[in-house]
Tab-separated table of C-alpha atoms in Angstrom:
chain	number	residue	atom	x	y	z
P	21	UNK	CA	39.158	4.310	-3.913
P	22	UNK	CA	37.195	2.262	-6.381
P	23	UNK	CA	38.032	-1.074	-7.989
P	24	UNK	CA	39.394	-1.121	-11.551
P	25	UNK	CA	36.118	-2.571	-12.784
P	26	UNK	CA	34.181	0.243	-11.172
P	27	UNK	CA	36.452	2.893	-12.623
P	28	UNK	CA	36.175	1.474	-16.122
P	29	UNK	CA	32.398	1.405	-15.840
P	30	UNK	CA	32.150	4.929	-14.401
P	31	UNK	CA	29.453	7.003	-16.098
P	32	UNK	CA	29.061	10.735	-16.153
P	33	UNK	CA	25.275	10.607	-16.411
P	34	UNK	CA	23.397	9.551	-13.334
P	35	UNK	CA	19.719	10.369	-13.791
P	36	UNK	CA	17.034	7.788	-13.043
P	37	UNK	CA	19.495	5.207	-11.822
P	38	UNK	CA	19.867	2.857	-8.876
P	39	UNK	CA	23.491	2.026	-8.079
P	40	UNK	CA	24.204	-0.760	-5.536
P	41	UNK	CA	27.602	-0.789	-3.837
P	42	UNK	CA	29.614	-2.546	-1.164
P	43	UNK	CA	32.519	-1.529	1.072
P	44	UNK	CA	33.937	-4.784	2.367
P	45	UNK	CA	36.408	-3.142	4.754
P	46	UNK	CA	33.481	-1.566	6.638
P	47	UNK	CA	31.043	-4.480	6.199
P	48	UNK	CA	28.684	-2.014	4.562
P	49	UNK	CA	26.287	-2.404	1.659
P	50	UNK	CA	24.154	0.312	0.154
P	51	UNK	CA	22.504	1.958	-2.808
P	52	UNK	CA	22.514	5.396	-4.366
P	53	UNK	CA	19.393	6.600	-6.174
P	54	UNK	CA	19.328	9.583	-8.506
P	55	UNK	CA	15.971	10.675	-9.975
P	56	UNK	CA	15.558	13.260	-12.727
P	57	UNK	CA	12.911	12.980	-15.482
P	58	UNK	CA	11.079	10.234	-13.583
P	59	UNK	CA	10.397	12.299	-10.456
P	60	UNK	CA	9.754	15.404	-12.548
P	61	UNK	CA	7.069	13.506	-14.487
P	62	UNK	CA	5.371	12.460	-11.234
P	63	UNK	CA	5.369	15.921	-9.695
P	64	UNK	CA	4.675	17.933	-12.842
P	65	UNK	CA	1.569	15.879	-13.559
P	66	UNK	CA	0.056	16.576	-10.148
P	67	UNK	CA	1.177	20.211	-9.805
P	68	UNK	CA	1.295	19.966	-6.013
P	69	UNK	CA	2.318	22.998	-3.941
P	70	UNK	CA	6.139	23.090	-3.636
P	71	UNK	CA	6.216	21.825	-0.046
P	72	UNK	CA	4.011	18.856	-0.914
P	73	UNK	CA	6.057	18.131	-4.051
P	74	UNK	CA	9.245	18.048	-1.992
P	75	UNK	CA	7.692	15.619	0.495
P	76	UNK	CA	6.398	13.366	-2.291
P	77	UNK	CA	9.847	13.453	-3.892
P	78	UNK	CA	11.430	12.314	-0.633
P	79	UNK	CA	8.887	9.508	-0.341
P	80	UNK	CA	9.615	8.362	-3.895
P	81	UNK	CA	13.384	8.408	-3.336
P	82	UNK	CA	12.981	6.420	-0.108
P	83	UNK	CA	10.647	3.894	-1.740
P	84	UNK	CA	13.028	3.308	-4.642
P	85	UNK	CA	15.952	2.914	-2.211
P	86	UNK	CA	14.076	0.265	-0.247
P	87	UNK	CA	12.099	-1.393	-3.051
P	88	UNK	CA	15.151	-1.888	-5.239
P	89	UNK	CA	16.449	-4.380	-2.655
P	90	UNK	CA	13.799	-6.907	-3.765
P	91	UNK	CA	15.508	-10.004	-5.111
P	92	UNK	CA	12.579	-11.114	-7.253
P	93	UNK	CA	9.864	-9.337	-9.170
P	94	UNK	CA	7.241	-7.874	-6.908
P	95	UNK	CA	5.826	-4.652	-5.526
P	96	UNK	CA	7.027	-2.495	-2.669
P	97	UNK	CA	4.660	0.139	-1.329
P	98	UNK	CA	5.190	3.010	1.073
P	99	UNK	CA	2.032	4.528	2.548
P	100	UNK	CA	1.488	7.117	5.254
P	101	UNK	CA	-1.695	8.048	7.092
P	102	UNK	CA	-1.415	10.909	9.509
P	103	UNK	CA	-3.154	13.929	11.007
P	104	UNK	CA	-0.957	16.553	9.349
P	105	UNK	CA	-1.796	18.713	6.327
P	106	UNK	CA	-0.491	15.899	4.093
P	107	UNK	CA	-2.819	13.203	5.346
P	108	UNK	CA	-1.716	10.453	2.967
P	109	UNK	CA	1.223	9.540	0.766
P	110	UNK	CA	1.291	6.455	-1.444
P	111	UNK	CA	4.289	5.331	-3.488
P	112	UNK	CA	4.388	2.078	-5.472
P	113	UNK	CA	7.627	0.570	-6.727
P	114	UNK	CA	7.157	-2.367	-9.083
P	115	UNK	CA	10.399	-4.272	-9.534
P	116	UNK	CA	12.608	-3.896	-11.343
P	117	UNK	CA	12.088	-0.285	-12.430
P	118	UNK	CA	8.576	1.230	-12.271
P	119	UNK	CA	7.502	3.858	-9.756
P	120	UNK	CA	4.350	5.922	-9.254
P	121	UNK	CA	3.137	8.173	-6.446
P	122	UNK	CA	0.314	10.372	-5.217
P	123	UNK	CA	-0.621	12.434	-2.167
P	124	UNK	CA	-3.706	13.833	-0.474
P	125	UNK	CA	-3.420	17.101	1.383
P	126	UNK	CA	-5.450	19.931	2.884
P	127	UNK	CA	-4.365	23.113	1.105
P	128	UNK	CA	-5.984	25.279	3.787
P	129	UNK	CA	-3.677	23.815	6.438
P	130	UNK	CA	-0.392	24.191	4.586
P	131	UNK	CA	0.078	27.831	5.675
P	132	UNK	CA	3.605	28.029	4.298
P	133	UNK	CA	4.750	24.887	6.122
P	134	UNK	CA	7.867	23.278	4.665
P	135	UNK	CA	9.165	20.987	7.399
P	136	UNK	CA	8.370	17.343	6.632
P	137	UNK	CA	7.496	16.583	10.235
P	138	UNK	CA	4.977	19.417	10.391
P	139	UNK	CA	3.451	18.417	7.047
P	140	UNK	CA	3.038	14.776	8.062
P	141	UNK	CA	2.089	15.253	11.707
P	142	UNK	CA	1.380	12.116	13.698
P	143	UNK	CA	0.167	8.791	12.392
P	144	UNK	CA	1.919	5.818	10.860
P	145	UNK	CA	4.043	4.746	7.936
P	146	UNK	CA	3.494	1.290	6.437
P	147	UNK	CA	5.991	-0.526	4.216
P	148	UNK	CA	4.504	-3.446	2.293
P	149	UNK	CA	6.214	-6.126	0.212
P	150	UNK	CA	3.942	-7.978	-2.224
P	151	UNK	CA	5.759	-10.750	-4.108
P	152	UNK	CA	2.743	-12.020	-6.002
P	153	UNK	CA	-0.383	-14.150	-5.402
P	154	UNK	CA	1.604	-17.267	-4.464
P	155	UNK	CA	3.585	-15.533	-1.720
P	156	UNK	CA	2.541	-14.037	1.602
P	157	UNK	CA	2.568	-10.273	1.875
P	158	UNK	CA	4.832	-8.685	4.446
P	159	UNK	CA	4.080	-5.371	6.102
P	160	UNK	CA	6.028	-3.338	8.622
P	161	UNK	CA	4.498	-0.353	10.393
P	162	UNK	CA	6.237	2.453	12.239
P	163	UNK	CA	4.813	5.467	14.039
P	164	UNK	CA	5.100	8.957	12.612
P	165	UNK	CA	5.706	11.294	15.523
P	166	UNK	CA	6.410	14.638	13.946
P	167	UNK	CA	9.731	13.680	12.386
P	168	UNK	CA	10.948	13.346	8.801
P	169	UNK	CA	10.765	10.353	6.486
P	170	UNK	CA	14.462	9.785	7.170
P	171	UNK	CA	13.649	9.570	10.888
P	172	UNK	CA	10.813	7.111	10.208
P	173	UNK	CA	13.084	4.923	8.066
P	174	UNK	CA	15.729	4.802	10.798
P	175	UNK	CA	13.100	3.840	13.391
P	176	UNK	CA	11.708	1.145	11.093
P	177	UNK	CA	15.075	-0.553	10.594
P	178	UNK	CA	15.932	-0.260	14.263
P	179	UNK	CA	12.667	-1.736	15.501
P	180	UNK	CA	11.500	-4.080	12.729
P	181	UNK	CA	14.566	-5.231	10.810
P	182	UNK	CA	17.183	-4.635	13.521
P	183	UNK	CA	19.730	-3.730	10.854
P	184	UNK	CA	21.916	-0.686	11.530
P	185	UNK	CA	20.903	1.678	8.724
P	186	UNK	CA	21.575	5.255	7.673
P	187	UNK	CA	19.422	7.035	5.079
P	188	UNK	CA	19.844	10.408	3.394
P	189	UNK	CA	17.239	12.015	1.128
P	190	UNK	CA	17.223	15.225	-0.890
P	191	UNK	CA	14.750	16.926	-3.246
P	192	UNK	CA	14.948	20.290	-4.990
P	193	UNK	CA	13.801	22.236	-8.015
P	194	UNK	CA	16.254	22.892	-10.816
P	195	UNK	CA	16.069	26.165	-12.711
P	196	UNK	CA	17.735	26.628	-16.093
P	197	UNK	CA	17.785	29.793	-18.162
P	198	UNK	CA	15.132	29.706	-20.855
P	199	UNK	CA	13.593	26.456	-19.591
P	200	UNK	CA	10.874	25.584	-17.124
P	201	UNK	CA	11.883	24.430	-13.699
P	202	UNK	CA	12.153	20.706	-13.084
P	203	UNK	CA	12.303	18.517	-9.999
P	204	UNK	CA	15.201	16.317	-8.942
P	205	UNK	CA	15.562	13.829	-6.092
P	206	UNK	CA	18.288	11.631	-4.681
P	207	UNK	CA	18.902	9.217	-1.879
P	208	UNK	CA	21.591	7.154	-0.214
P	209	UNK	CA	21.227	4.160	2.076
P	210	UNK	CA	24.007	2.282	3.874
P	211	UNK	CA	23.525	-0.789	6.061
P	212	UNK	CA	25.938	-2.509	8.417
P	213	UNK	CA	25.953	-6.234	7.624
P	214	UNK	CA	28.965	-7.933	9.258
P	215	UNK	CA	29.353	-11.709	9.167
P	216	UNK	CA	29.363	-11.873	12.955
P	217	UNK	CA	25.796	-11.024	14.112
P	218	UNK	CA	26.975	-9.835	17.529
P	219	UNK	CA	28.798	-6.946	15.842
P	220	UNK	CA	25.420	-5.579	14.731
P	221	UNK	CA	24.164	-5.130	18.276
P	222	UNK	CA	23.442	-1.516	19.114
P	223	UNK	CA	22.952	-0.023	22.590
P	224	UNK	CA	19.452	-0.360	23.997
P	225	UNK	CA	17.271	2.727	23.811
P	226	UNK	CA	17.316	4.973	26.865
P	227	UNK	CA	14.144	4.065	28.807
P	228	UNK	CA	13.805	7.662	29.966
P	229	UNK	CA	12.100	6.871	33.278
P	230	UNK	CA	14.705	4.468	34.669
P	231	UNK	CA	15.717	4.908	38.349
P	232	UNK	CA	18.812	7.034	38.973
P	233	UNK	CA	20.838	4.008	40.098
P	234	UNK	CA	19.806	1.849	37.104
P	235	UNK	CA	22.646	0.492	34.986
P	236	UNK	CA	22.050	1.550	31.390
P	237	UNK	CA	23.320	-0.374	28.387
P	238	UNK	CA	26.703	1.003	27.391
P	239	UNK	CA	27.361	-1.277	24.411
P	240	UNK	CA	29.600	0.710	22.054
P	241	UNK	CA	28.841	0.850	18.353
P	242	UNK	CA	31.190	-1.029	16.060
P	243	UNK	CA	34.041	1.208	14.845
P	244	UNK	CA	33.381	0.328	11.199
P	245	UNK	CA	29.752	1.351	11.488
P	246	UNK	CA	30.680	4.565	13.300
P	247	UNK	CA	32.993	5.445	10.415
P	248	UNK	CA	30.354	4.679	7.792
P	249	UNK	CA	27.709	6.780	9.561
P	250	UNK	CA	30.110	9.665	10.046
P	251	UNK	CA	30.992	9.743	6.353
P	252	UNK	CA	27.369	9.522	5.220
P	253	UNK	CA	26.477	12.394	7.532
P	254	UNK	CA	28.798	14.635	5.515
P	255	UNK	CA	26.755	14.266	2.322
P	256	UNK	CA	25.284	17.580	1.197
P	257	UNK	CA	21.808	17.718	-0.344
P	258	UNK	CA	23.160	19.176	-3.579
P	259	UNK	CA	25.522	16.202	-3.969
P	260	UNK	CA	22.613	13.780	-3.951
P	261	UNK	CA	20.789	15.572	-6.777
P	262	UNK	CA	23.595	17.155	-8.823
P	263	UNK	CA	23.183	15.960	-12.457
P	264	UNK	CA	26.869	16.571	-13.134
P	265	UNK	CA	28.015	14.346	-10.256
P	266	UNK	CA	27.720	10.680	-11.223
P	267	UNK	CA	26.744	8.401	-8.314
P	268	UNK	CA	30.075	6.595	-8.655
P	269	UNK	CA	31.962	9.837	-8.154
P	270	UNK	CA	29.813	10.663	-5.143
P	271	UNK	CA	30.880	7.358	-3.577
P	272	UNK	CA	34.532	8.131	-4.324
P	273	UNK	CA	34.161	11.486	-2.553
P	274	UNK	CA	32.598	9.863	0.490
P	275	UNK	CA	34.715	6.760	0.895
P	276	UNK	CA	37.948	7.878	-0.764
P	277	UNK	CA	40.138	5.938	1.694
P	278	UNK	CA	38.237	2.684	1.238
P	279	UNK	CA	37.920	0.272	-1.661
P	280	UNK	CA	34.423	0.515	-3.116
P	281	UNK	CA	32.841	-2.217	-5.154
P	282	UNK	CA	29.939	-1.079	-7.303
P	283	UNK	CA	27.488	-3.400	-9.034
P	284	UNK	CA	25.584	-2.966	-12.268
P	285	UNK	CA	23.244	-0.010	-12.084
P	286	UNK	CA	19.565	-0.255	-12.945
P	287	UNK	CA	17.239	2.268	-14.483
P	288	UNK	CA	14.052	3.556	-12.897
P	289	UNK	CA	11.092	5.167	-14.640
P	290	UNK	CA	7.748	6.679	-13.850
P	291	UNK	CA	5.000	4.302	-14.955
P	292	UNK	CA	1.457	3.633	-13.801
P	293	UNK	CA	-0.246	0.248	-13.543
P	294	UNK	CA	-3.701	1.512	-14.414
P	295	UNK	CA	-5.593	0.461	-17.566
P	296	UNK	CA	-9.140	0.317	-18.873
P	297	UNK	CA	-9.372	-3.358	-17.911
P	298	UNK	CA	-8.020	-2.791	-14.398
P	299	UNK	CA	-10.487	0.027	-13.783
P	300	UNK	CA	-13.316	-2.085	-15.188
P	301	UNK	CA	-12.330	-4.847	-12.773
P	302	UNK	CA	-12.386	-2.338	-9.921
P	303	UNK	CA	-15.876	-1.180	-10.897
P	304	UNK	CA	-17.059	-4.809	-10.950
P	305	UNK	CA	-16.113	-5.086	-7.279
P	306	UNK	CA	-18.747	-2.470	-6.350
P	307	UNK	CA	-22.427	-3.231	-5.904
P	308	UNK	CA	-25.068	-2.047	-8.369
P	309	UNK	CA	-26.118	0.597	-5.842
P	310	UNK	CA	-22.561	1.853	-5.424
P	311	UNK	CA	-22.067	2.081	-9.165
P	312	UNK	CA	-25.365	3.922	-9.339
P	313	UNK	CA	-23.979	6.604	-7.050
P	314	UNK	CA	-21.014	7.021	-9.409
P	315	UNK	CA	-23.107	7.595	-12.539
P	316	UNK	CA	-23.140	10.939	-14.270
P	317	UNK	CA	-26.357	12.502	-15.598
P	318	UNK	CA	-26.105	10.516	-18.840
P	319	UNK	CA	-25.624	7.221	-16.989
P	320	UNK	CA	-21.924	6.931	-17.716
P	321	UNK	CA	-19.101	6.639	-15.199
P	322	UNK	CA	-15.755	8.439	-15.355
P	323	UNK	CA	-12.830	7.368	-13.184
P	324	UNK	CA	-9.603	9.334	-12.776
P	325	UNK	CA	-6.464	7.505	-11.675
P	326	UNK	CA	-5.056	9.074	-8.504
P	327	UNK	CA	-1.513	8.260	-9.598
P	328	UNK	CA	-1.286	9.375	-13.216
P	329	UNK	CA	-4.499	11.442	-13.607
P	330	UNK	CA	-5.585	9.404	-16.653
P	331	UNK	CA	-9.359	9.495	-17.125
P	332	UNK	CA	-11.244	6.307	-17.975
P	333	UNK	CA	-14.769	6.573	-19.320
P	334	UNK	CA	-17.478	3.906	-19.315
P	335	UNK	CA	-20.631	4.548	-21.333
P	336	UNK	CA	-24.122	4.049	-19.956
P	337	UNK	CA	-24.363	0.818	-21.964
P	338	UNK	CA	-21.117	-0.492	-20.449
P	339	UNK	CA	-22.334	0.329	-16.962
P	340	UNK	CA	-25.611	-1.516	-17.608
P	341	UNK	CA	-23.584	-4.518	-18.800
P	342	UNK	CA	-21.620	-4.433	-15.558
P	343	UNK	CA	-24.856	-4.331	-13.572
P	344	UNK	CA	-26.301	-7.261	-15.511
P	345	UNK	CA	-23.113	-9.264	-15.080
P	346	UNK	CA	-23.261	-8.604	-11.361
P	347	UNK	CA	-26.887	-9.679	-11.151
P	348	UNK	CA	-26.231	-12.926	-13.024
P	349	UNK	CA	-23.282	-13.802	-10.783
P	350	UNK	CA	-25.449	-13.442	-7.678
P	351	UNK	CA	-28.182	-15.812	-8.883
């Protein structure tokens, strides 16, 4: 069940929202993310093949789930580099509500592949927290070994954060009569955070090559965490993306025998950080020779943002001014 406050605040619309929640009886905290127009704007702009769009959608949902945990303004970035057909994914979440994403892929290697593990292949996933110039950046890296982004997230929290965590992601196209198709994405994360740290201890991983007479760790998982995981495992993909199922009602379905406390939801929107000034600053960082290689026949330079596909043009005169500014700074 849900608290009276939660019931009174229950909304029927759930698109582009982040909803934090807590189940005190299970020592569980979590967030539900529902993405509609925001993820559709990202994917429609790039017009990726469907399999790549679905993977990017999962990456965006995961990034928003994780990035929305930031307590102060900052940036959270998810980036993959791997040997699969989708060689790179980059998703930026700028607290409190801006997200952007892009991917690089080899169309010739897609060959009808749809499985996330096959699309990503082997490589690594990096999660970076940037809280501004006055704070140190934090980065966690986990191997990609042919599994899904959900698998990679579980490995990351097990190895780096050592917080029992369960993640569910879903992405699909929505088709309506008389309208173009649109993309939707959703995600759910639950984490076991009891007051007693020893309750968080999970069994050690099976070493695989241990001697037959070796005594393996038989530490049982906490009953509350077992219950939470079991309930989350019942979530269907369509429930995570259904526009008619408010996130609050999804939580009621899942944890109907427990009291759920929901917190104020936050919006999320697709927005890029690029601008003429930012691109100009990027061009300044290159040498005169490097800028020379970028020039078009008329001496101008055109830069296209990988995230939002906006084109920024710099005339031949502006490029010369950049060169002269660079020369003067070196003398």
